[in-house]
């Protein structure tokens, strides 16, 4: 009888221990879940706060573009103007030849995007998929050019373009982009190296040339990286100020960046219309980013995985 009682007592103790262990395990899971939720909430709060900090200047730009001069210079922060001065936008478009400047800027930006994507992708294919003597050494030399400031080569390049008779034309702003750029070549080269070499080898066995492999295999698989580089180049060409300032002479050739500066020199006190014109100029870059947002982020994520 004593043995049976002791066995029953041991069984009861084991059950209690098992129940306590299960309760403790459940409690640990709940604690981990709560900590994960707290971390996620804190992360979202930080991201939202940073997003508001980055969006506030743009919101202030839009707000100022819809204010009258009296509202702009009042004390305190008034984000929502009362009344809303919608007439600032048509006035700003009428004060400067906005559509001429937009046409010139689009002409330069589109050609630059085409030139960069074509030249950089060809050079990146040669540096990543074709083996030839001195390839790695020349690639390191190419990368070293990124560290050279543009101000160092500005005067020699200007003398060269003037000697060629390109001063006062769009050629100095367009033609160099058809000869590649160190950043674009590096970026595409890193992405091309993530594409399996077996695809190129299989195509060579089927009789494909290097150019056909580049055109039919590498480029279709590199859309995210190409879209990323295209967005970067479009934004850089769209907002470029120094290049057009140096090489363009005629007002009919001005880009939007130069046009806004010209507007400021002529109508320095018209801050509301200047903000309206700046908001219109910023709109294409915002639209371009959102149209290519998915491929842009994918390209940023995947580029540089292998090198």
PDB file of C-alpha atoms in Angstrom, residues 2-296:
ATOM      1  CA  UNK A   2       2.827   2.368   0.837  1.00  0.00           C
ATOM      2  CA  UNK A   3       4.453   1.662  -2.550  1.00  0.00           C
ATOM      3  CA  UNK A   4       1.222   2.412  -4.388  1.00  0.00           C
ATOM      4  CA  UNK A   5       0.754   5.635  -2.470  1.00  0.00           C
ATOM      5  CA  UNK A   6       4.300   6.704  -3.211  1.00  0.00           C
ATOM      6  CA  UNK A   7       3.869   5.888  -6.946  1.00  0.00           C
ATOM      7  CA  UNK A   8       0.634   7.893  -7.052  1.00  0.00           C
ATOM      8  CA  UNK A   9       2.365  10.766  -5.297  1.00  0.00           C
ATOM      9  CA  UNK A  10       5.239  10.628  -7.811  1.00  0.00           C
ATOM     10  CA  UNK A  11       2.787  10.609 -10.721  1.00  0.00           C
ATOM     11  CA  UNK A  12       0.974  13.607  -9.243  1.00  0.00           C
ATOM     12  CA  UNK A  13       4.284  15.435  -8.789  1.00  0.00           C
ATOM     13  CA  UNK A  14       5.291  14.686 -12.392  1.00  0.00           C
ATOM     14  CA  UNK A  15       1.953  15.982 -13.638  1.00  0.00           C
ATOM     15  CA  UNK A  16       2.368  19.145 -11.593  1.00  0.00           C
ATOM     16  CA  UNK A  17       5.917  19.584 -12.895  1.00  0.00           C
ATOM     17  CA  UNK A  18       4.755  19.021 -16.479  1.00  0.00           C
ATOM     18  CA  UNK A  19       1.938  21.496 -16.035  1.00  0.00           C
ATOM     19  CA  UNK A  20       4.321  24.035 -14.508  1.00  0.00           C
ATOM     20  CA  UNK A  21       6.771  23.522 -17.400  1.00  0.00           C
ATOM     21  CA  UNK A  22       4.001  23.982 -19.958  1.00  0.00           C
ATOM     22  CA  UNK A  23       2.825  27.144 -18.207  1.00  0.00           C
ATOM     23  CA  UNK A  24       6.395  28.473 -18.093  1.00  0.00           C
ATOM     24  CA  UNK A  25       6.911  27.631 -21.788  1.00  0.00           C
ATOM     25  CA  UNK A  26       3.674  29.414 -22.697  1.00  0.00           C
ATOM     26  CA  UNK A  27       4.704  32.407 -20.592  1.00  0.00           C
ATOM     27  CA  UNK A  28       8.077  32.579 -22.386  1.00  0.00           C
ATOM     28  CA  UNK A  29       6.335  32.509 -25.756  1.00  0.00           C
ATOM     29  CA  UNK A  30       4.009  35.297 -24.697  1.00  0.00           C
ATOM     30  CA  UNK A  31       6.941  37.364 -23.430  1.00  0.00           C
ATOM     31  CA  UNK A  32       8.831  36.868 -26.700  1.00  0.00           C
ATOM     32  CA  UNK A  33       5.737  37.800 -28.664  1.00  0.00           C
ATOM     33  CA  UNK A  34       5.205  40.921 -26.563  1.00  0.00           C
ATOM     34  CA  UNK A  35       8.871  41.933 -26.981  1.00  0.00           C
ATOM     35  CA  UNK A  36       8.615  41.394 -30.750  1.00  0.00           C
ATOM     36  CA  UNK A  37       5.462  43.515 -30.909  1.00  0.00           C
ATOM     37  CA  UNK A  38       7.121  46.265 -28.859  1.00  0.00           C
ATOM     38  CA  UNK A  39      10.172  46.225 -31.151  1.00  0.00           C
ATOM     39  CA  UNK A  40       7.963  46.374 -34.248  1.00  0.00           C
ATOM     40  CA  UNK A  41       5.925  49.259 -32.828  1.00  0.00           C
ATOM     41  CA  UNK A  42       9.083  51.183 -31.863  1.00  0.00           C
ATOM     42  CA  UNK A  43      10.569  50.588 -35.316  1.00  0.00           C
ATOM     43  CA  UNK A  44       7.401  51.822 -37.018  1.00  0.00           C
ATOM     44  CA  UNK A  45       7.298  54.899 -34.768  1.00  0.00           C
ATOM     45  CA  UNK A  46      10.936  55.711 -35.625  1.00  0.00           C
ATOM     46  CA  UNK A  47      10.325  55.224 -39.364  1.00  0.00           C
ATOM     47  CA  UNK A  48       7.170  57.344 -39.299  1.00  0.00           C
ATOM     48  CA  UNK A  49       9.005  60.082 -37.381  1.00  0.00           C
ATOM     49  CA  UNK A  50      11.886  60.071 -39.866  1.00  0.00           C
ATOM     50  CA  UNK A  51       9.407  60.044 -42.752  1.00  0.00           C
ATOM     51  CA  UNK A  52       7.652  63.106 -41.355  1.00  0.00           C
ATOM     52  CA  UNK A  53      11.011  64.874 -40.936  1.00  0.00           C
ATOM     53  CA  UNK A  54      11.921  64.198 -44.565  1.00  0.00           C
ATOM     54  CA  UNK A  55       8.461  65.060 -45.902  1.00  0.00           C
ATOM     55  CA  UNK A  56       8.069  68.282 -43.941  1.00  0.00           C
ATOM     56  CA  UNK A  57      10.270  70.424 -46.253  1.00  0.00           C
ATOM     57  CA  UNK A  58       8.307  69.226 -49.291  1.00  0.00           C
ATOM     58  CA  UNK A  59       5.011  69.870 -47.483  1.00  0.00           C
ATOM     59  CA  UNK A  60       6.262  73.335 -46.560  1.00  0.00           C
ATOM     60  CA  UNK A  61       7.167  73.932 -50.226  1.00  0.00           C
ATOM     61  CA  UNK A  62       3.635  73.029 -51.331  1.00  0.00           C
ATOM     62  CA  UNK A  63       2.131  75.099 -48.536  1.00  0.00           C
ATOM     63  CA  UNK A  64       4.222  78.168 -49.401  1.00  0.00           C
ATOM     64  CA  UNK A  65       3.354  77.844 -53.081  1.00  0.00           C
ATOM     65  CA  UNK A  66      -0.329  78.224 -52.177  1.00  0.00           C
ATOM     66  CA  UNK A  67       0.089  81.297 -49.963  1.00  0.00           C
ATOM     67  CA  UNK A  68      -0.003  84.992 -50.645  1.00  0.00           C
ATOM     68  CA  UNK A  69       2.988  87.165 -49.764  1.00  0.00           C
ATOM     69  CA  UNK A  70       1.233  88.389 -46.620  1.00  0.00           C
ATOM     70  CA  UNK A  71       0.765  84.836 -45.387  1.00  0.00           C
ATOM     71  CA  UNK A  72       4.379  83.856 -46.136  1.00  0.00           C
ATOM     72  CA  UNK A  73       5.910  86.500 -43.886  1.00  0.00           C
ATOM     73  CA  UNK A  74       3.511  86.171 -40.940  1.00  0.00           C
ATOM     74  CA  UNK A  75       4.879  84.974 -37.606  1.00  0.00           C
ATOM     75  CA  UNK A  76       4.326  81.384 -36.583  1.00  0.00           C
ATOM     76  CA  UNK A  77       3.811  78.229 -38.628  1.00  0.00           C
ATOM     77  CA  UNK A  78       0.752  78.067 -40.844  1.00  0.00           C
ATOM     78  CA  UNK A  79       0.901  74.834 -42.844  1.00  0.00           C
ATOM     79  CA  UNK A  80      -2.586  75.145 -44.369  1.00  0.00           C
ATOM     80  CA  UNK A  81      -2.986  78.523 -46.101  1.00  0.00           C
ATOM     81  CA  UNK A  82      -6.217  80.471 -45.718  1.00  0.00           C
ATOM     82  CA  UNK A  83      -7.277  81.369 -48.330  1.00  0.00           C
ATOM     83  CA  UNK A  84      -5.555  79.046 -50.807  1.00  0.00           C
ATOM     84  CA  UNK A  85      -3.922  81.029 -53.624  1.00  0.00           C
ATOM     85  CA  UNK A  86      -4.317  78.604 -56.544  1.00  0.00           C
ATOM     86  CA  UNK A  87      -3.490  81.413 -58.975  1.00  0.00           C
ATOM     87  CA  UNK A  88       0.207  81.198 -58.062  1.00  0.00           C
ATOM     88  CA  UNK A  89       0.691  78.183 -60.339  1.00  0.00           C
ATOM     89  CA  UNK A  90      -0.642  79.660 -63.603  1.00  0.00           C
ATOM     90  CA  UNK A  91       1.156  82.923 -62.791  1.00  0.00           C
ATOM     91  CA  UNK A  92       4.438  81.081 -62.299  1.00  0.00           C
ATOM     92  CA  UNK A  93       4.025  79.258 -65.611  1.00  0.00           C
ATOM     93  CA  UNK A  94       3.281  82.542 -67.347  1.00  0.00           C
ATOM     94  CA  UNK A  95       6.245  84.456 -65.879  1.00  0.00           C
ATOM     95  CA  UNK A  96       8.847  82.168 -67.491  1.00  0.00           C
ATOM     96  CA  UNK A  97       8.820  80.088 -70.718  1.00  0.00           C
ATOM     97  CA  UNK A  98       8.203  77.011 -68.602  1.00  0.00           C
ATOM     98  CA  UNK A  99       7.346  74.601 -71.420  1.00  0.00           C
ATOM     99  CA  UNK A 100      10.488  75.554 -73.375  1.00  0.00           C
ATOM    100  CA  UNK A 101      12.627  74.886 -70.307  1.00  0.00           C
ATOM    101  CA  UNK A 102      10.784  71.606 -69.701  1.00  0.00           C
ATOM    102  CA  UNK A 103      11.348  70.497 -73.301  1.00  0.00           C
ATOM    103  CA  UNK A 104      15.076  71.238 -73.048  1.00  0.00           C
ATOM    104  CA  UNK A 105      15.392  69.438 -69.709  1.00  0.00           C
ATOM    105  CA  UNK A 106      13.503  66.388 -70.960  1.00  0.00           C
ATOM    106  CA  UNK A 107      15.634  66.280 -74.102  1.00  0.00           C
ATOM    107  CA  UNK A 108      18.839  66.235 -72.072  1.00  0.00           C
ATOM    108  CA  UNK A 109      17.545  63.851 -69.379  1.00  0.00           C
ATOM    109  CA  UNK A 110      16.117  61.257 -71.775  1.00  0.00           C
ATOM    110  CA  UNK A 111      19.229  61.185 -73.960  1.00  0.00           C
ATOM    111  CA  UNK A 112      21.438  60.912 -70.875  1.00  0.00           C
ATOM    112  CA  UNK A 113      19.422  57.970 -69.554  1.00  0.00           C
ATOM    113  CA  UNK A 114      19.684  56.186 -72.918  1.00  0.00           C
ATOM    114  CA  UNK A 115      23.406  56.878 -73.168  1.00  0.00           C
ATOM    115  CA  UNK A 116      24.198  55.780 -69.612  1.00  0.00           C
ATOM    116  CA  UNK A 117      22.170  52.563 -69.804  1.00  0.00           C
ATOM    117  CA  UNK A 118      23.686  51.594 -73.150  1.00  0.00           C
ATOM    118  CA  UNK A 119      27.336  52.434 -72.464  1.00  0.00           C
ATOM    119  CA  UNK A 120      27.464  51.344 -68.816  1.00  0.00           C
ATOM    120  CA  UNK A 121      25.734  48.031 -69.471  1.00  0.00           C
ATOM    121  CA  UNK A 122      28.145  47.168 -72.308  1.00  0.00           C
ATOM    122  CA  UNK A 123      31.196  48.060 -70.228  1.00  0.00           C
ATOM    123  CA  UNK A 124      29.820  46.244 -67.171  1.00  0.00           C
ATOM    124  CA  UNK A 125      29.248  43.105 -69.261  1.00  0.00           C
ATOM    125  CA  UNK A 126      32.861  43.211 -70.404  1.00  0.00           C
ATOM    126  CA  UNK A 127      34.119  43.611 -66.837  1.00  0.00           C
ATOM    127  CA  UNK A 128      31.912  40.868 -65.386  1.00  0.00           C
ATOM    128  CA  UNK A 129      31.364  38.152 -68.004  1.00  0.00           C
ATOM    129  CA  UNK A 130      34.362  38.269 -70.355  1.00  0.00           C
ATOM    130  CA  UNK A 131      37.866  37.301 -69.230  1.00  0.00           C
ATOM    131  CA  UNK A 132      40.683  39.321 -70.797  1.00  0.00           C
ATOM    132  CA  UNK A 133      44.184  40.365 -69.699  1.00  0.00           C
ATOM    133  CA  UNK A 134      44.276  43.312 -67.319  1.00  0.00           C
ATOM    134  CA  UNK A 135      40.528  43.308 -66.718  1.00  0.00           C
ATOM    135  CA  UNK A 136      40.673  43.584 -62.929  1.00  0.00           C
ATOM    136  CA  UNK A 137      43.463  46.184 -63.012  1.00  0.00           C
ATOM    137  CA  UNK A 138      41.548  48.424 -65.428  1.00  0.00           C
ATOM    138  CA  UNK A 139      38.412  48.022 -63.324  1.00  0.00           C
ATOM    139  CA  UNK A 140      40.294  49.259 -60.262  1.00  0.00           C
ATOM    140  CA  UNK A 141      41.595  52.209 -62.299  1.00  0.00           C
ATOM    141  CA  UNK A 142      38.016  52.935 -63.348  1.00  0.00           C
ATOM    142  CA  UNK A 143      36.833  52.848 -59.741  1.00  0.00           C
ATOM    143  CA  UNK A 144      39.593  55.224 -58.704  1.00  0.00           C
ATOM    144  CA  UNK A 145      38.137  57.903 -60.994  1.00  0.00           C
ATOM    145  CA  UNK A 146      35.119  58.124 -58.677  1.00  0.00           C
ATOM    146  CA  UNK A 147      37.369  59.771 -56.094  1.00  0.00           C
ATOM    147  CA  UNK A 148      38.346  62.616 -58.475  1.00  0.00           C
ATOM    148  CA  UNK A 149      36.150  65.690 -57.787  1.00  0.00           C
ATOM    149  CA  UNK A 150      34.393  67.180 -60.776  1.00  0.00           C
ATOM    150  CA  UNK A 151      35.907  70.586 -59.988  1.00  0.00           C
ATOM    151  CA  UNK A 152      39.383  69.212 -60.785  1.00  0.00           C
ATOM    152  CA  UNK A 153      38.504  68.341 -64.401  1.00  0.00           C
ATOM    153  CA  UNK A 154      36.020  71.166 -64.987  1.00  0.00           C
ATOM    154  CA  UNK A 155      38.398  73.610 -66.694  1.00  0.00           C
ATOM    155  CA  UNK A 156      40.233  71.067 -68.926  1.00  0.00           C
ATOM    156  CA  UNK A 157      36.911  69.577 -70.020  1.00  0.00           C
ATOM    157  CA  UNK A 158      35.509  73.034 -70.745  1.00  0.00           C
ATOM    158  CA  UNK A 159      38.581  73.901 -72.871  1.00  0.00           C
ATOM    159  CA  UNK A 160      38.197  70.621 -74.763  1.00  0.00           C
ATOM    160  CA  UNK A 161      34.514  71.166 -75.523  1.00  0.00           C
ATOM    161  CA  UNK A 162      35.141  74.764 -76.562  1.00  0.00           C
ATOM    162  CA  UNK A 163      37.925  73.600 -78.894  1.00  0.00           C
ATOM    163  CA  UNK A 164      35.478  71.113 -80.412  1.00  0.00           C
ATOM    164  CA  UNK A 165      32.999  73.947 -81.012  1.00  0.00           C
ATOM    165  CA  UNK A 166      30.399  72.484 -78.654  1.00  0.00           C
ATOM    166  CA  UNK A 167      30.141  75.509 -76.384  1.00  0.00           C
ATOM    167  CA  UNK A 168      26.607  76.919 -76.479  1.00  0.00           C
ATOM    168  CA  UNK A 169      25.066  73.579 -77.516  1.00  0.00           C
ATOM    169  CA  UNK A 170      23.573  70.573 -75.736  1.00  0.00           C
ATOM    170  CA  UNK A 171      26.433  68.278 -76.793  1.00  0.00           C
ATOM    171  CA  UNK A 172      28.648  68.768 -73.690  1.00  0.00           C
ATOM    172  CA  UNK A 173      25.662  67.793 -71.533  1.00  0.00           C
ATOM    173  CA  UNK A 174      24.710  64.706 -73.558  1.00  0.00           C
ATOM    174  CA  UNK A 175      27.634  63.157 -75.457  1.00  0.00           C
ATOM    175  CA  UNK A 176      29.833  62.232 -72.419  1.00  0.00           C
ATOM    176  CA  UNK A 177      27.055  60.005 -71.068  1.00  0.00           C
ATOM    177  CA  UNK A 178      27.380  57.760 -74.145  1.00  0.00           C
ATOM    178  CA  UNK A 179      30.914  56.842 -73.019  1.00  0.00           C
ATOM    179  CA  UNK A 180      29.998  55.356 -69.647  1.00  0.00           C
ATOM    180  CA  UNK A 181      30.452  56.422 -66.058  1.00  0.00           C
ATOM    181  CA  UNK A 182      32.383  54.781 -63.229  1.00  0.00           C
ATOM    182  CA  UNK A 183      29.434  54.578 -60.827  1.00  0.00           C
ATOM    183  CA  UNK A 184      27.032  53.122 -63.394  1.00  0.00           C
ATOM    184  CA  UNK A 185      29.568  50.569 -64.639  1.00  0.00           C
ATOM    185  CA  UNK A 186      30.396  49.495 -61.089  1.00  0.00           C
ATOM    186  CA  UNK A 187      26.728  49.173 -60.158  1.00  0.00           C
ATOM    187  CA  UNK A 188      25.756  47.095 -63.201  1.00  0.00           C
ATOM    188  CA  UNK A 189      28.910  45.004 -63.013  1.00  0.00           C
ATOM    189  CA  UNK A 190      28.075  43.981 -59.452  1.00  0.00           C
ATOM    190  CA  UNK A 191      24.567  43.006 -60.526  1.00  0.00           C
ATOM    191  CA  UNK A 192      25.752  41.091 -63.611  1.00  0.00           C
ATOM    192  CA  UNK A 193      28.042  38.998 -61.409  1.00  0.00           C
ATOM    193  CA  UNK A 194      24.997  37.703 -59.491  1.00  0.00           C
ATOM    194  CA  UNK A 195      23.609  36.167 -62.696  1.00  0.00           C
ATOM    195  CA  UNK A 196      24.673  32.484 -62.873  1.00  0.00           C
ATOM    196  CA  UNK A 197      27.531  31.841 -65.292  1.00  0.00           C
ATOM    197  CA  UNK A 198      25.834  28.595 -66.379  1.00  0.00           C
ATOM    198  CA  UNK A 199      23.287  30.619 -68.378  1.00  0.00           C
ATOM    199  CA  UNK A 200      26.022  32.219 -70.466  1.00  0.00           C
ATOM    200  CA  UNK A 201      27.826  28.886 -70.899  1.00  0.00           C
ATOM    201  CA  UNK A 202      24.639  27.195 -72.092  1.00  0.00           C
ATOM    202  CA  UNK A 203      24.035  29.998 -74.590  1.00  0.00           C
ATOM    203  CA  UNK A 204      27.612  29.702 -75.898  1.00  0.00           C
ATOM    204  CA  UNK A 205      27.114  25.966 -76.426  1.00  0.00           C
ATOM    205  CA  UNK A 206      24.024  26.808 -78.503  1.00  0.00           C
ATOM    206  CA  UNK A 207      26.140  29.118 -80.661  1.00  0.00           C
ATOM    207  CA  UNK A 208      25.265  32.535 -79.186  1.00  0.00           C
ATOM    208  CA  UNK A 209      27.785  35.325 -79.560  1.00  0.00           C
ATOM    209  CA  UNK A 210      28.780  37.538 -76.647  1.00  0.00           C
ATOM    210  CA  UNK A 211      26.576  40.360 -77.900  1.00  0.00           C
ATOM    211  CA  UNK A 212      23.551  38.056 -78.229  1.00  0.00           C
ATOM    212  CA  UNK A 213      24.151  36.748 -74.693  1.00  0.00           C
ATOM    213  CA  UNK A 214      24.295  40.346 -73.479  1.00  0.00           C
ATOM    214  CA  UNK A 215      21.150  41.301 -75.408  1.00  0.00           C
ATOM    215  CA  UNK A 216      18.938  38.248 -74.881  1.00  0.00           C
ATOM    216  CA  UNK A 217      19.999  36.950 -71.462  1.00  0.00           C
ATOM    217  CA  UNK A 218      21.802  39.550 -69.356  1.00  0.00           C
ATOM    218  CA  UNK A 219      19.696  42.631 -70.120  1.00  0.00           C
ATOM    219  CA  UNK A 220      16.257  40.980 -69.555  1.00  0.00           C
ATOM    220  CA  UNK A 221      17.467  39.623 -66.195  1.00  0.00           C
ATOM    221  CA  UNK A 222      18.888  43.021 -65.175  1.00  0.00           C
ATOM    222  CA  UNK A 223      15.755  45.150 -65.353  1.00  0.00           C
ATOM    223  CA  UNK A 224      15.855  46.111 -61.626  1.00  0.00           C
ATOM    224  CA  UNK A 225      19.454  47.343 -61.839  1.00  0.00           C
ATOM    225  CA  UNK A 226      18.830  49.126 -65.140  1.00  0.00           C
ATOM    226  CA  UNK A 227      15.728  50.819 -63.725  1.00  0.00           C
ATOM    227  CA  UNK A 228      17.683  51.919 -60.651  1.00  0.00           C
ATOM    228  CA  UNK A 229      20.490  53.406 -62.720  1.00  0.00           C
ATOM    229  CA  UNK A 230      17.959  55.031 -65.057  1.00  0.00           C
ATOM    230  CA  UNK A 231      16.139  56.701 -62.163  1.00  0.00           C
ATOM    231  CA  UNK A 232      19.426  57.933 -60.691  1.00  0.00           C
ATOM    232  CA  UNK A 233      20.523  59.392 -64.016  1.00  0.00           C
ATOM    233  CA  UNK A 234      17.149  60.970 -64.774  1.00  0.00           C
ATOM    234  CA  UNK A 235      17.051  62.680 -61.395  1.00  0.00           C
ATOM    235  CA  UNK A 236      20.641  63.871 -61.742  1.00  0.00           C
ATOM    236  CA  UNK A 237      20.083  65.269 -65.240  1.00  0.00           C
ATOM    237  CA  UNK A 238      16.734  66.812 -64.328  1.00  0.00           C
ATOM    238  CA  UNK A 239      18.130  68.848 -61.443  1.00  0.00           C
ATOM    239  CA  UNK A 240      21.585  69.535 -62.896  1.00  0.00           C
ATOM    240  CA  UNK A 241      22.473  73.205 -62.492  1.00  0.00           C
ATOM    241  CA  UNK A 242      26.223  73.559 -62.971  1.00  0.00           C
ATOM    242  CA  UNK A 243      26.480  71.880 -66.386  1.00  0.00           C
ATOM    243  CA  UNK A 244      23.808  73.991 -68.130  1.00  0.00           C
ATOM    244  CA  UNK A 245      25.122  77.096 -66.358  1.00  0.00           C
ATOM    245  CA  UNK A 246      28.596  76.564 -67.858  1.00  0.00           C
ATOM    246  CA  UNK A 247      27.773  75.430 -71.385  1.00  0.00           C
ATOM    247  CA  UNK A 248      24.447  77.050 -72.356  1.00  0.00           C
ATOM    248  CA  UNK A 249      24.289  80.651 -73.558  1.00  0.00           C
ATOM    249  CA  UNK A 250      20.914  81.290 -75.164  1.00  0.00           C
ATOM    250  CA  UNK A 251      17.805  81.649 -73.029  1.00  0.00           C
ATOM    251  CA  UNK A 252      15.969  79.385 -75.461  1.00  0.00           C
ATOM    252  CA  UNK A 253      18.354  76.581 -74.395  1.00  0.00           C
ATOM    253  CA  UNK A 254      17.867  76.999 -70.647  1.00  0.00           C
ATOM    254  CA  UNK A 255      16.851  74.029 -68.531  1.00  0.00           C
ATOM    255  CA  UNK A 256      14.440  74.199 -65.605  1.00  0.00           C
ATOM    256  CA  UNK A 257      17.210  74.589 -63.025  1.00  0.00           C
ATOM    257  CA  UNK A 258      18.657  77.578 -64.891  1.00  0.00           C
ATOM    258  CA  UNK A 259      15.141  78.869 -65.557  1.00  0.00           C
ATOM    259  CA  UNK A 260      14.335  78.922 -61.841  1.00  0.00           C
ATOM    260  CA  UNK A 261      17.532  80.836 -61.146  1.00  0.00           C
ATOM    261  CA  UNK A 262      16.668  83.267 -63.949  1.00  0.00           C
ATOM    262  CA  UNK A 263      13.197  83.643 -62.436  1.00  0.00           C
ATOM    263  CA  UNK A 264      14.746  84.431 -59.049  1.00  0.00           C
ATOM    264  CA  UNK A 265      16.974  87.158 -60.485  1.00  0.00           C
ATOM    265  CA  UNK A 266      14.031  88.787 -62.275  1.00  0.00           C
ATOM    266  CA  UNK A 267      11.310  88.329 -59.654  1.00  0.00           C
ATOM    267  CA  UNK A 268      13.223  87.922 -56.392  1.00  0.00           C
ATOM    268  CA  UNK A 269      10.317  89.067 -54.211  1.00  0.00           C
ATOM    269  CA  UNK A 270       7.755  86.684 -55.754  1.00  0.00           C
ATOM    270  CA  UNK A 271       8.423  83.844 -53.320  1.00  0.00           C
ATOM    271  CA  UNK A 272       5.017  82.248 -53.687  1.00  0.00           C
ATOM    272  CA  UNK A 273       5.359  81.930 -57.457  1.00  0.00           C
ATOM    273  CA  UNK A 274       8.949  80.709 -57.087  1.00  0.00           C
ATOM    274  CA  UNK A 275       7.771  77.972 -54.724  1.00  0.00           C
ATOM    275  CA  UNK A 276       4.990  77.081 -57.161  1.00  0.00           C
ATOM    276  CA  UNK A 277       7.499  76.763 -60.006  1.00  0.00           C
ATOM    277  CA  UNK A 278       9.813  74.686 -57.778  1.00  0.00           C
ATOM    278  CA  UNK A 279       6.941  72.349 -56.877  1.00  0.00           C
ATOM    279  CA  UNK A 280       6.145  71.811 -60.565  1.00  0.00           C
ATOM    280  CA  UNK A 281       9.817  71.116 -61.302  1.00  0.00           C
ATOM    281  CA  UNK A 282       9.996  68.551 -58.481  1.00  0.00           C
ATOM    282  CA  UNK A 283       6.872  66.708 -59.630  1.00  0.00           C
ATOM    283  CA  UNK A 284       8.451  64.651 -62.483  1.00  0.00           C
ATOM    284  CA  UNK A 285      11.130  63.252 -60.154  1.00  0.00           C
ATOM    285  CA  UNK A 286       8.487  62.152 -57.648  1.00  0.00           C
ATOM    286  CA  UNK A 287       6.407  60.561 -60.416  1.00  0.00           C
ATOM    287  CA  UNK A 288       9.464  58.794 -61.890  1.00  0.00           C
ATOM    288  CA  UNK A 289      10.356  57.318 -58.516  1.00  0.00           C
ATOM    289  CA  UNK A 290       6.863  56.034 -57.787  1.00  0.00           C
ATOM    290  CA  UNK A 291       6.487  54.528 -61.273  1.00  0.00           C
ATOM    291  CA  UNK A 292       9.745  52.602 -60.861  1.00  0.00           C
ATOM    292  CA  UNK A 293       9.529  52.124 -57.104  1.00  0.00           C
ATOM    293  CA  UNK A 294       9.321  48.331 -57.051  1.00  0.00           C
ATOM    294  CA  UNK A 295      12.132  47.699 -59.532  1.00  0.00           C
ATOM    295  CA  UNK A 296      14.150  50.569 -58.009  1.00  0.00           C
TER     296      UNK A 296
END
